[in-house]
Coordinates of C-alpha atoms in Angstrom, one line a residue:
X18 CA 52.2 -48.2 -100.4
X19 CA 53.5 -51.6 -101.3
X20 CA 50.0 -53.0 -101.2
X21 CA 48.7 -50.4 -103.3
X22 CA 51.3 -51.1 -106.0
X23 CA 50.4 -54.8 -106.0
X24 CA 46.7 -54.0 -106.2
X25 CA 47.3 -51.7 -109.3
X26 CA 49.1 -54.5 -111.1
X27 CA 46.1 -56.9 -110.5
X28 CA 43.2 -54.7 -111.0
X29 CA 42.1 -51.5 -112.7
X30 CA 39.0 -49.3 -112.9
X31 CA 37.0 -49.9 -116.0
X32 CA 36.9 -47.1 -118.5
X33 CA 33.2 -47.6 -119.2
X34 CA 31.7 -48.6 -115.9
X35 CA 32.2 -47.6 -112.2
X36 CA 33.6 -50.9 -111.1
X37 CA 37.0 -52.7 -110.8
X38 CA 38.1 -55.1 -113.4
X39 CA 41.2 -57.5 -113.8
X40 CA 44.4 -55.7 -115.1
X41 CA 45.1 -58.1 -117.9
X42 CA 48.2 -57.6 -119.9
X43 CA 47.7 -54.9 -122.7
X44 CA 51.1 -54.3 -124.2
X45 CA 50.0 -52.8 -127.5
X46 CA 49.8 -49.3 -128.7
X47 CA 47.6 -49.2 -131.8
X48 CA 47.3 -46.4 -134.3
X49 CA 44.8 -47.0 -137.1
X50 CA 43.1 -45.3 -140.0
X51 CA 39.6 -46.4 -140.9
X52 CA 39.7 -44.3 -144.0
X53 CA 42.4 -42.9 -146.3
X54 CA 40.4 -39.7 -146.9
X55 CA 40.9 -36.2 -145.5
X56 CA 39.2 -33.0 -146.2
X57 CA 42.2 -31.0 -146.0
X58 CA 45.7 -30.9 -147.7
X59 CA 48.1 -29.7 -145.2
X60 CA 51.5 -28.4 -146.4
X61 CA 53.6 -31.1 -144.7
X62 CA 51.3 -34.1 -145.1
X63 CA 51.9 -36.9 -147.6
X64 CA 48.1 -36.7 -148.4
X65 CA 49.0 -34.0 -150.8
X66 CA 50.9 -36.5 -152.9
X67 CA 47.9 -38.9 -153.0
X68 CA 46.1 -36.6 -155.4
X69 CA 48.9 -37.0 -157.9
X70 CA 48.7 -40.8 -157.8
X71 CA 46.6 -42.2 -160.7
X72 CA 46.3 -45.6 -159.1
X73 CA 45.1 -44.2 -155.8
X74 CA 42.1 -46.1 -154.5
X75 CA 40.0 -44.0 -152.0
X76 CA 38.4 -46.3 -149.4
X77 CA 36.9 -46.7 -146.0
X78 CA 37.6 -49.7 -143.9
X79 CA 35.0 -52.5 -144.3
X80 CA 32.9 -53.2 -141.2
X81 CA 33.7 -56.8 -141.2
X82 CA 37.5 -56.0 -141.2
X83 CA 37.0 -53.4 -138.5
X84 CA 35.2 -56.1 -136.4
X85 CA 38.0 -58.6 -136.8
X86 CA 40.5 -56.0 -135.7
X87 CA 38.4 -55.1 -132.7
X88 CA 38.2 -58.7 -131.6
X89 CA 41.8 -59.7 -132.3
X90 CA 43.7 -56.5 -131.5
X91 CA 41.8 -54.4 -129.1
X92 CA 41.8 -56.9 -126.1
X93 CA 45.7 -56.7 -125.9
X94 CA 45.8 -52.9 -126.4
X95 CA 46.3 -50.3 -123.7
X96 CA 45.8 -47.5 -126.1
X97 CA 43.9 -47.3 -129.5
X98 CA 43.7 -44.3 -131.7
X99 CA 41.1 -44.3 -134.6
X100 CA 43.3 -42.0 -136.6
X101 CA 46.9 -41.8 -137.8
X102 CA 47.3 -40.0 -141.1
X103 CA 43.8 -39.4 -142.3
X104 CA 40.7 -37.6 -141.0
X105 CA 38.5 -40.2 -139.0
X106 CA 35.5 -38.0 -139.3
X107 CA 35.4 -38.5 -143.1
X108 CA 34.4 -42.2 -142.7
X109 CA 30.6 -42.5 -142.5
X110 CA 31.0 -45.4 -140.2
X111 CA 32.9 -43.4 -137.6
X112 CA 30.2 -43.3 -134.9
X113 CA 29.9 -47.1 -134.8
X114 CA 33.7 -47.5 -134.8
X115 CA 33.9 -45.1 -131.8
X116 CA 31.1 -47.1 -130.0
X117 CA 33.0 -50.4 -130.7
X118 CA 36.2 -49.0 -129.3
X119 CA 34.3 -47.7 -126.3
X120 CA 32.6 -51.0 -125.6
X121 CA 35.9 -52.8 -125.9
X122 CA 36.9 -51.1 -122.7
X123 CA 40.4 -50.1 -124.0
X124 CA 41.9 -48.0 -121.2
X125 CA 43.1 -45.2 -123.4
X126 CA 40.8 -44.4 -126.3
X127 CA 42.1 -41.6 -128.7
X128 CA 41.3 -39.7 -131.9
X129 CA 43.1 -37.0 -133.9
X130 CA 41.1 -34.7 -136.0
X131 CA 41.5 -31.4 -137.8
X132 CA 38.2 -30.3 -136.0
X133 CA 36.4 -29.0 -139.1
X134 CA 33.8 -31.8 -139.1
X135 CA 33.2 -32.2 -135.4
X136 CA 29.5 -31.2 -135.6
X137 CA 26.1 -32.8 -135.8
X138 CA 26.0 -36.6 -135.6
X139 CA 29.7 -36.7 -135.4
X140 CA 29.9 -34.5 -132.3
X141 CA 27.0 -36.4 -130.8
X142 CA 28.8 -39.7 -131.3
X143 CA 31.9 -38.3 -129.4
X144 CA 29.8 -37.2 -126.6
X145 CA 27.8 -40.6 -126.4
X146 CA 30.9 -42.8 -126.6
X147 CA 33.6 -40.4 -125.8
X148 CA 37.3 -41.3 -126.3
X149 CA 39.5 -40.5 -123.3
X150 CA 41.4 -38.0 -125.4
X151 CA 40.5 -35.9 -128.5
X152 CA 43.5 -34.2 -130.0
X153 CA 43.0 -31.3 -132.5
X154 CA 45.6 -30.3 -134.9
X155 CA 46.3 -26.5 -134.4
X156 CA 49.3 -25.1 -136.2
X157 CA 48.9 -21.3 -135.8
X158 CA 47.7 -18.7 -133.3
X159 CA 46.3 -16.8 -136.0
X160 CA 43.8 -17.7 -138.7
X161 CA 46.2 -16.7 -141.4
X162 CA 49.1 -18.9 -140.2
X163 CA 46.8 -22.0 -139.4
X164 CA 45.1 -21.7 -142.8
X165 CA 48.6 -21.5 -144.7
X166 CA 49.8 -24.7 -143.0
X167 CA 46.5 -26.6 -142.8
X168 CA 45.3 -26.3 -146.3
X169 CA 42.9 -23.4 -145.8
X170 CA 41.5 -24.8 -142.6
X171 CA 39.1 -22.2 -140.9
X172 CA 40.5 -21.9 -137.4
X173 CA 37.3 -19.9 -136.3
X174 CA 35.2 -22.9 -137.1
X175 CA 37.6 -25.2 -135.2
X176 CA 37.2 -23.1 -132.1
X177 CA 33.5 -23.0 -132.4
X178 CA 33.3 -26.7 -132.6
X179 CA 35.6 -27.2 -129.6
X180 CA 33.5 -24.8 -127.5
X181 CA 30.4 -26.9 -128.6
X182 CA 32.1 -29.9 -127.5
X183 CA 32.9 -28.5 -124.1
X184 CA 29.4 -27.4 -123.6
X185 CA 28.0 -30.8 -124.6
X186 CA 30.4 -32.5 -122.2
X187 CA 29.4 -30.2 -119.5
X188 CA 25.6 -30.9 -120.1
X189 CA 26.2 -34.5 -119.8
X190 CA 28.2 -34.1 -116.6
X191 CA 31.1 -35.9 -118.2
X192 CA 34.9 -35.4 -117.7
X193 CA 35.9 -36.9 -121.1
X194 CA 37.1 -36.5 -123.7
X195 CA 40.1 -34.5 -122.5
X196 CA 41.1 -32.2 -125.3
X197 CA 44.7 -31.6 -126.5
X198 CA 46.3 -29.6 -129.3
X199 CA 48.8 -31.1 -131.5
X200 CA 51.2 -28.6 -133.2
X201 CA 53.6 -29.4 -135.9
X202 CA 56.4 -27.0 -135.2
X203 CA 58.2 -25.5 -138.3
X204 CA 59.8 -22.1 -139.1
X205 CA 56.6 -20.6 -140.1
X206 CA 54.7 -21.2 -136.9
X207 CA 57.6 -21.2 -134.5
X208 CA 57.0 -17.5 -133.3
X209 CA 53.3 -18.3 -132.5
X210 CA 53.8 -21.1 -130.1
X211 CA 53.1 -19.1 -127.0
X212 CA 49.9 -17.9 -128.8
X213 CA 48.8 -21.4 -129.6
X214 CA 49.2 -22.2 -125.8
X215 CA 47.0 -19.3 -125.0
X216 CA 44.4 -20.3 -127.5
X217 CA 44.4 -23.9 -126.1
X218 CA 43.6 -22.4 -122.7
X219 CA 40.7 -20.4 -124.1
X220 CA 39.3 -23.4 -125.8
X221 CA 39.5 -25.6 -122.8
X222 CA 42.3 -27.8 -124.1
X223 CA 44.5 -29.3 -121.3
X224 CA 47.6 -30.0 -123.3
X225 CA 49.6 -28.7 -126.2
X226 CA 51.7 -31.5 -127.8
X227 CA 54.6 -30.2 -129.9
X228 CA 56.2 -32.2 -132.8
X229 CA 59.0 -31.0 -134.9
X230 CA 58.2 -31.1 -138.6
X231 CA 59.2 -34.3 -140.4
X232 CA 60.0 -33.5 -144.1
X233 CA 58.6 -36.0 -146.6
X234 CA 59.9 -36.5 -150.1
X235 CA 58.0 -34.5 -152.8
X236 CA 56.6 -31.9 -150.6
X237 CA 59.2 -29.3 -150.6
X238 CA 59.1 -28.8 -146.8
X239 CA 62.8 -29.5 -146.0
X240 CA 63.4 -25.8 -145.6
X241 CA 60.7 -25.4 -143.1
X242 CA 62.2 -28.0 -140.7
X243 CA 63.4 -26.8 -137.3
X244 CA 66.9 -27.9 -136.3
X245 CA 66.4 -29.4 -132.8
X246 CA 69.8 -27.7 -131.5
X247 CA 68.6 -24.3 -132.8
X248 CA 68.7 -21.9 -129.8
X249 CA 65.7 -20.2 -131.1
X250 CA 63.8 -23.3 -130.6
X251 CA 64.8 -23.7 -127.0
X252 CA 64.1 -20.0 -126.3
X253 CA 60.5 -20.4 -127.9
X254 CA 59.9 -23.5 -125.9
X255 CA 61.0 -21.8 -122.7
X256 CA 58.7 -18.8 -123.3
X257 CA 55.7 -21.1 -124.2
X258 CA 56.4 -23.1 -121.3
X259 CA 56.2 -20.2 -118.9
X260 CA 52.9 -19.2 -120.5
X261 CA 51.6 -22.7 -120.3
X262 CA 52.5 -23.0 -116.5
X263 CA 50.7 -19.7 -116.0
X264 CA 47.5 -20.7 -117.9
X265 CA 47.5 -24.3 -116.3
X266 CA 48.1 -25.9 -119.7
X267 CA 50.5 -28.8 -120.1
X268 CA 53.2 -28.4 -122.8
X269 CA 55.0 -31.4 -124.1
X270 CA 57.7 -31.7 -126.9
X271 CA 58.1 -35.1 -128.5
X272 CA 61.6 -36.1 -128.2
X273 CA 63.6 -39.1 -129.3
X274 CA 61.3 -42.0 -128.8
X275 CA 63.9 -44.6 -129.4
X276 CA 67.2 -43.8 -127.9
X277 CA 70.2 -46.2 -128.4
X278 CA 70.2 -49.1 -131.0
X279 CA 66.7 -50.5 -130.2
X280 CA 63.3 -49.2 -131.3
X281 CA 60.3 -49.2 -129.2
X282 CA 57.9 -49.0 -132.1
X283 CA 58.9 -52.5 -133.4
X284 CA 58.2 -54.0 -129.8
X285 CA 54.8 -52.7 -129.0
X286 CA 53.3 -50.4 -131.5
X287 CA 51.0 -51.3 -134.5
X288 CA 49.9 -49.0 -137.4
X289 CA 46.9 -50.3 -139.4
X290 CA 45.8 -48.9 -142.8
X291 CA 42.1 -49.0 -143.8
X292 CA 42.8 -52.0 -146.2
X293 CA 44.3 -54.0 -143.3
X294 CA 47.9 -53.5 -144.2
X295 CA 50.1 -53.3 -141.1
X296 CA 53.2 -51.1 -140.6
X297 CA 55.6 -51.0 -137.6
X298 CA 56.0 -47.3 -137.2
X299 CA 54.4 -43.9 -138.3
X300 CA 57.3 -43.2 -140.9
X301 CA 57.2 -46.6 -142.7
X302 CA 57.0 -46.6 -146.5
X303 CA 53.3 -47.6 -147.3
X304 CA 54.5 -49.7 -150.1
X305 CA 56.2 -52.2 -147.9
X306 CA 53.7 -53.5 -145.2
X307 CA 54.9 -56.2 -142.7
X308 CA 51.5 -58.0 -142.8
X309 CA 48.0 -57.8 -143.9
X310 CA 44.9 -58.3 -141.6
X311 CA 42.6 -58.8 -144.4
X312 CA 44.1 -62.2 -145.1
X313 CA 46.0 -63.1 -141.9
X314 CA 45.2 -63.1 -138.2
X315 CA 46.9 -60.5 -136.2
X316 CA 48.8 -63.2 -134.2
X317 CA 50.3 -64.4 -137.4
X318 CA 51.3 -60.9 -138.5
X319 CA 52.7 -59.8 -135.0
X320 CA 54.8 -62.9 -134.9
X321 CA 55.5 -63.1 -138.7
X322 CA 58.9 -63.5 -140.3
X323 CA 59.0 -59.8 -141.6
X324 CA 58.5 -58.3 -138.2
X325 CA 60.8 -60.6 -136.4
X326 CA 63.5 -59.8 -138.9
X327 CA 63.0 -56.1 -138.4
X328 CA 63.1 -56.4 -134.7
X329 CA 66.4 -58.4 -134.8
X330 CA 68.0 -55.9 -137.1
X331 CA 67.0 -52.9 -135.0
X332 CA 68.1 -54.6 -131.8
X333 CA 71.5 -55.1 -133.5
X334 CA 71.7 -51.4 -134.4
X335 CA 71.4 -52.0 -138.1
X336 CA 69.5 -49.2 -139.7
X337 CA 68.4 -49.9 -143.3
X338 CA 65.8 -48.4 -145.6
X339 CA 63.2 -46.1 -143.8
X340 CA 65.1 -46.7 -140.5
X341 CA 68.2 -45.1 -142.0
X342 CA 66.5 -41.6 -142.0
X343 CA 64.2 -42.1 -138.9
X344 CA 63.8 -38.9 -137.2
X345 CA 63.4 -40.6 -133.8
X346 CA 66.3 -43.0 -133.6
X347 CA 69.3 -41.4 -132.0
X348 CA 72.3 -41.5 -134.3
X349 CA 70.3 -42.3 -137.5
X350 CA 71.1 -40.1 -140.6
X351 CA 68.7 -37.3 -141.2
X352 CA 66.8 -36.5 -144.5
X353 CA 63.5 -36.5 -146.2
X354 CA 61.4 -39.6 -145.8
X355 CA 59.8 -41.5 -148.5
X356 CA 56.3 -42.2 -147.2
X357 CA 54.2 -43.1 -150.3

């Protein structure tokens, strides 16, 4: 047993090839958007505010910038997701980006999508250079609820696309991508969580990941937020958990990611926008980046003054600005977050 643990620290199985490679240090978790576009306007998403911004510049990440990020950031990453707040399949270069990530041999390769565009060449790209996990946003067990939350998204089309993905994966004899559901739990869809679990099992999804709604300023969603201490939430999670166990589906609820005075995001997470701007966490105000990869190397940004000052503040338990209302830091005040 001891020998096995030692070996695992030294080597790992390649994600691309059936052989063993050195287990080099990969401390980073990377979340990046290669576009700032989305084909939907979900009720709780700051993307809704973008349409009201007269200075908004719609863009896709330049291939040269993506190449630099792949060479400078991917080698140190244990996990990379080609999506964070936008829809990755809106970028015409998505197939080449996915191929680059695949060839970088990052152990955990992820993408999050609303599933509507997972057809044709995009579906073929996912099957040819598969991420390890493909997460689909599903916020209702019924078409009505899902459409109301997800800006009119047709749940039937999403289900059809997921079944085509499963058929294509089976035809290729592959085991990935593993499919997961991501559900933003709010008052409107709380009663449907057991049904969402059943739908996941029917579509071949292995896991349902539940996140409580985070209300952003300007969206009017504070009334939909679920109190983490609400007994109804606990009861619903319990019922959904029993259903998941019976169907062989995992059910996970995101909890406090950063208990105590320190914040794990600032130590190992990186969030990159399509213009190269870098942010330390998913809740950060986009007007205040800690670096810019279009003009600086990742090494300089990661070790830069702005990030080091933030890490020192958080390590000392000082919550200012965005951090004062962070939904994941235990003891921080709660409230709407200014995202844009």
